[in-house]
Short mmCIF file of C-alpha atoms in Angstrom, two decimals:
data_model
loop_
_atom_site.label_atom_id
_atom_site.label_comp_id
_atom_site.label_asym_id
_atom_site.label_seq_id
_atom_site.Cartn_x
_atom_site.Cartn_y
_atom_site.Cartn_z
CA UNK A 1 -3.26 -2.42 -1.59
CA UNK A 2 -5.70 0.17 -0.26
CA UNK A 3 -4.43 2.74 2.20
CA UNK A 4 -6.17 3.17 5.55
CA UNK A 5 -8.22 6.18 4.45
CA UNK A 6 -9.50 4.32 1.40
CA UNK A 7 -10.43 1.31 3.52
CA UNK A 8 -12.38 3.61 5.85
CA UNK A 9 -14.22 5.24 2.96
CA UNK A 10 -15.19 1.90 1.45
CA UNK A 11 -16.28 0.53 4.83
CA UNK A 12 -18.42 3.60 5.51
CA UNK A 13 -20.04 3.33 2.08
CA UNK A 14 -21.06 -0.28 2.72
CA UNK A 15 -22.41 0.68 6.14
CA UNK A 16 -24.53 3.56 4.85
CA UNK A 17 -25.92 1.42 2.04
CA UNK A 18 -26.80 -1.27 4.58
CA UNK A 19 -28.72 1.11 6.84
CA UNK A 20 -30.56 2.70 3.92
CA UNK A 21 -28.74 6.04 3.88
CA UNK A 22 -27.79 5.83 0.20
CA UNK A 23 -27.48 9.60 -0.14
CA UNK A 24 -24.76 9.63 2.50
CA UNK A 25 -23.03 6.72 0.79
CA UNK A 26 -23.06 8.63 -2.49
CA UNK A 27 -21.61 11.71 -0.76
CA UNK A 28 -18.42 9.72 -0.14
CA UNK A 29 -17.64 9.67 -3.86
CA UNK A 30 -15.53 12.51 -5.31
CA UNK A 31 -17.62 15.29 -6.83
CA UNK A 32 -16.52 14.58 -10.40
CA UNK A 33 -17.57 10.95 -9.98
CA UNK A 34 -20.98 11.94 -8.62
CA UNK A 35 -21.55 13.95 -11.79
CA UNK A 36 -20.52 11.09 -14.07
CA UNK A 37 -20.92 7.73 -12.33
CA UNK A 38 -19.50 4.73 -14.20
CA UNK A 39 -22.27 2.76 -15.87
CA UNK A 40 -22.11 0.00 -13.24
CA UNK A 41 -23.06 2.49 -10.50
CA UNK A 42 -25.54 4.76 -12.25
CA UNK A 43 -28.46 3.21 -10.36
CA UNK A 44 -26.77 3.22 -6.97
CA UNK A 45 -29.25 5.86 -5.74
CA UNK A 46 -32.00 3.23 -6.11
CA UNK A 47 -30.20 0.63 -4.00
CA UNK A 48 -32.34 -1.10 -1.38
CA UNK A 49 -30.73 -3.73 0.81
CA UNK A 50 -33.71 -6.10 0.83
CA UNK A 51 -34.30 -5.86 -2.92
CA UNK A 52 -30.91 -5.34 -4.49
CA UNK A 53 -27.53 -6.99 -4.49
CA UNK A 54 -24.30 -6.16 -6.26
CA UNK A 55 -22.99 -7.84 -9.37
CA UNK A 56 -19.29 -8.63 -9.55
CA UNK A 57 -18.83 -5.66 -11.89
CA UNK A 58 -20.58 -3.39 -9.37
CA UNK A 59 -18.46 -4.68 -6.50
CA UNK A 60 -15.37 -3.89 -8.57
CA UNK A 61 -16.63 -0.47 -9.67
CA UNK A 62 -17.59 0.49 -6.11
CA UNK A 63 -14.13 -0.28 -4.73
CA UNK A 64 -12.14 1.10 -7.63
CA UNK A 65 -14.13 4.33 -7.88
CA UNK A 66 -13.89 5.05 -4.16
CA UNK A 67 -10.30 3.97 -3.59
CA UNK A 68 -8.51 4.26 -6.92
CA UNK A 69 -7.54 0.59 -6.75
CA UNK A 70 -7.61 -1.81 -9.67
CA UNK A 71 -9.54 -4.81 -8.43
CA UNK A 72 -10.72 -6.77 -11.46
CA UNK A 73 -13.90 -8.71 -12.13
CA UNK A 74 -11.81 -11.59 -13.45
CA UNK A 75 -10.04 -11.88 -10.11
CA UNK A 76 -13.32 -12.15 -8.19
CA UNK A 77 -14.75 -14.61 -10.71
CA UNK A 78 -11.69 -16.79 -10.21
CA UNK A 79 -12.13 -16.60 -6.44
CA UNK A 80 -15.74 -17.76 -6.65
CA UNK A 81 -14.57 -20.88 -8.52
CA UNK A 82 -11.77 -21.74 -6.11
CA UNK A 83 -11.60 -22.98 -2.55
CA UNK A 84 -12.36 -19.49 -1.23
CA UNK A 85 -15.93 -19.77 -2.51
CA UNK A 86 -16.64 -21.51 0.80
CA UNK A 87 -16.18 -18.16 2.56
CA UNK A 88 -17.80 -15.95 -0.11
CA UNK A 89 -20.74 -18.23 -0.87
CA UNK A 90 -23.02 -18.16 -3.89
CA UNK A 91 -24.93 -15.03 -5.01
CA UNK A 92 -27.62 -14.46 -2.38
CA UNK A 93 -29.77 -11.69 -3.85
CA UNK A 94 -31.05 -13.11 -7.09
CA UNK A 95 -27.91 -13.51 -9.17
CA UNK A 96 -26.07 -10.85 -7.20
CA UNK A 97 -24.03 -10.71 -4.03
CA UNK A 98 -25.09 -9.12 -0.75
CA UNK A 99 -23.28 -6.17 0.82
CA UNK A 100 -21.97 -8.57 3.47
CA UNK A 101 -20.46 -10.74 0.75
CA UNK A 102 -18.93 -7.66 -0.85
CA UNK A 103 -17.22 -6.85 2.47
CA UNK A 104 -15.70 -10.35 2.53
CA UNK A 105 -14.44 -9.90 -1.03
CA UNK A 106 -12.78 -6.61 -0.07
CA UNK A 107 -11.13 -8.30 2.92
CA UNK A 108 -9.84 -11.08 0.67
CA UNK A 109 -8.41 -8.47 -1.66
CA UNK A 110 -6.67 -6.59 1.16
CA UNK A 111 -5.17 -9.71 2.74
CA UNK A 112 -4.06 -11.49 -0.44
CA UNK A 113 -0.84 -9.46 -0.49
CA UNK A 114 0.52 -11.30 2.55
CA UNK A 115 -1.53 -14.47 2.95
CA UNK A 116 -2.52 -17.03 0.34
CA UNK A 117 -6.19 -17.11 -0.58
CA UNK A 118 -6.51 -20.42 1.22
CA UNK A 119 -4.93 -18.97 4.37
CA UNK A 120 -7.14 -15.91 4.18
CA UNK A 121 -10.25 -18.01 3.68
CA UNK A 122 -9.36 -20.17 6.69
CA UNK A 123 -8.66 -17.06 8.76
CA UNK A 124 -11.98 -15.41 7.94
CA UNK A 125 -13.80 -18.71 8.54
CA UNK A 126 -12.91 -18.27 12.22
CA UNK A 127 -15.46 -15.45 12.44
CA UNK A 128 -17.75 -15.93 9.44
CA UNK A 129 -19.58 -19.23 9.39
CA UNK A 130 -22.11 -20.45 6.82
CA UNK A 131 -21.69 -18.12 3.80
CA UNK A 132 -25.33 -18.63 2.83
CA UNK A 133 -26.64 -16.77 5.87
CA UNK A 134 -25.53 -14.03 8.27
CA UNK A 135 -27.11 -15.08 11.55
CA UNK A 136 -24.36 -17.46 12.64
CA UNK A 137 -21.41 -15.11 12.06
CA UNK A 138 -19.55 -14.02 15.19
CA UNK A 139 -19.63 -10.50 13.76
CA UNK A 140 -21.12 -9.25 10.52
CA UNK A 141 -18.58 -8.83 7.68
CA UNK A 142 -19.46 -5.14 7.28
CA UNK A 143 -19.03 -4.45 11.01
CA UNK A 144 -15.72 -6.29 10.97
CA UNK A 145 -14.55 -4.37 7.90
CA UNK A 146 -15.39 -1.11 9.66
CA UNK A 147 -13.48 -2.29 12.74
CA UNK A 148 -10.51 -3.19 10.54
CA UNK A 149 -10.74 0.22 8.84
CA UNK A 150 -10.76 1.99 12.22
CA UNK A 151 -7.58 0.34 13.43
CA UNK A 152 -5.75 0.26 10.10
CA UNK A 153 -5.27 4.02 10.60
CA UNK A 154 -3.42 3.50 13.89
CA UNK A 155 0.36 3.72 14.07
CA UNK A 156 0.53 2.20 17.56
CA UNK A 157 2.14 -1.23 17.99
CA UNK A 158 -0.54 -3.78 17.18
CA UNK A 159 0.07 -5.67 20.42
CA UNK A 160 -0.87 -2.51 22.33
CA UNK A 161 -4.25 -2.21 20.63
CA UNK A 162 -5.81 -5.08 22.56
CA UNK A 163 -7.62 -3.01 25.21
CA UNK A 164 -8.93 -0.39 22.77
CA UNK A 165 -9.96 -2.99 20.22
CA UNK A 166 -11.72 -5.09 22.86
CA UNK A 167 -13.76 -2.07 23.89
CA UNK A 168 -14.69 -1.38 20.26
CA UNK A 169 -15.74 -4.99 19.77
CA UNK A 170 -17.80 -5.00 22.98
CA UNK A 171 -19.60 -1.83 21.88
CA UNK A 172 -20.80 -3.83 18.88
CA UNK A 173 -22.38 -6.32 21.25
CA UNK A 174 -20.00 -9.18 20.40
CA UNK A 175 -17.33 -10.72 22.60
CA UNK A 176 -15.85 -13.84 20.99
CA UNK A 177 -12.01 -13.84 21.28
CA UNK A 178 -11.61 -14.97 17.67
CA UNK A 179 -12.74 -11.53 16.51
CA UNK A 180 -9.75 -9.85 18.14
CA UNK A 181 -7.34 -12.54 16.92
CA UNK A 182 -8.50 -12.19 13.32
CA UNK A 183 -8.48 -8.39 13.55
CA UNK A 184 -4.86 -8.37 14.70
CA UNK A 185 -3.78 -10.67 11.88
CA UNK A 186 -5.56 -8.44 9.38
CA UNK A 187 -3.77 -5.41 10.82
CA UNK A 188 -0.40 -7.17 10.65
CA UNK A 189 -1.07 -7.99 7.00
CA UNK A 190 -2.04 -4.40 6.22
CA UNK A 191 0.99 -2.96 8.01
CA UNK A 192 3.47 -5.39 6.43
CA UNK A 193 2.13 -4.68 2.96
CA UNK A 194 2.16 -0.93 3.55
CA UNK A 195 5.80 -1.05 4.67
CA UNK A 196 6.72 -3.16 1.66
CA UNK A 197 5.12 -0.66 -0.72
CA UNK A 198 6.82 2.27 1.03
CA UNK A 199 10.19 0.50 0.87
CA UNK A 200 9.84 -0.13 -2.86
CA UNK A 201 8.90 3.50 -3.49
CA UNK A 202 11.94 4.60 -1.50
CA UNK A 203 14.17 2.17 -3.40
CA UNK A 204 12.95 3.51 -6.72
CA UNK A 205 14.25 6.95 -5.76
CA UNK A 206 17.82 5.64 -5.86
CA UNK A 207 17.96 3.04 -8.62
#
């Protein structure tokens, strides 16, 4: 489970890659990583959103290098063969996945700790429609992941975030109520999992 700071870093990296500011995306990596990128990311400086996608191995390397997590390529490959493929879709940039698809994969990974993959897929389907195109989504996956990252850092009761979150959503030029509903469920999942991890760490101090 990624912590809130890691989620923010990963969300920002996807955003900067999407808008063509690859140098800024690269600056988010630790200095030692920038000097010795893993082989899957050695050409990241050449990334162009209209020409390039990400392979499963690159999606894994991007997340693990930035966040220290251990997402595996096998896990994603299994997802693409299961029912959740209806929310991820097929590779859209040649044989590779788009940045938007990568954001969905990262959301699936964050939410799997509380919800089943089928539940998560159904939840995300409330805001992301046809996985083969972006135009019909209520909000783009990257924008939603950044929104999720922003509020994952909050310690306020989730029910009290409605007004702030609504303003953030409106600033993005989207207004559908499903966006707020899905955001709150994602935040509940993140908070429950974080508390569970903290409780286990605390338990291990005494047994």
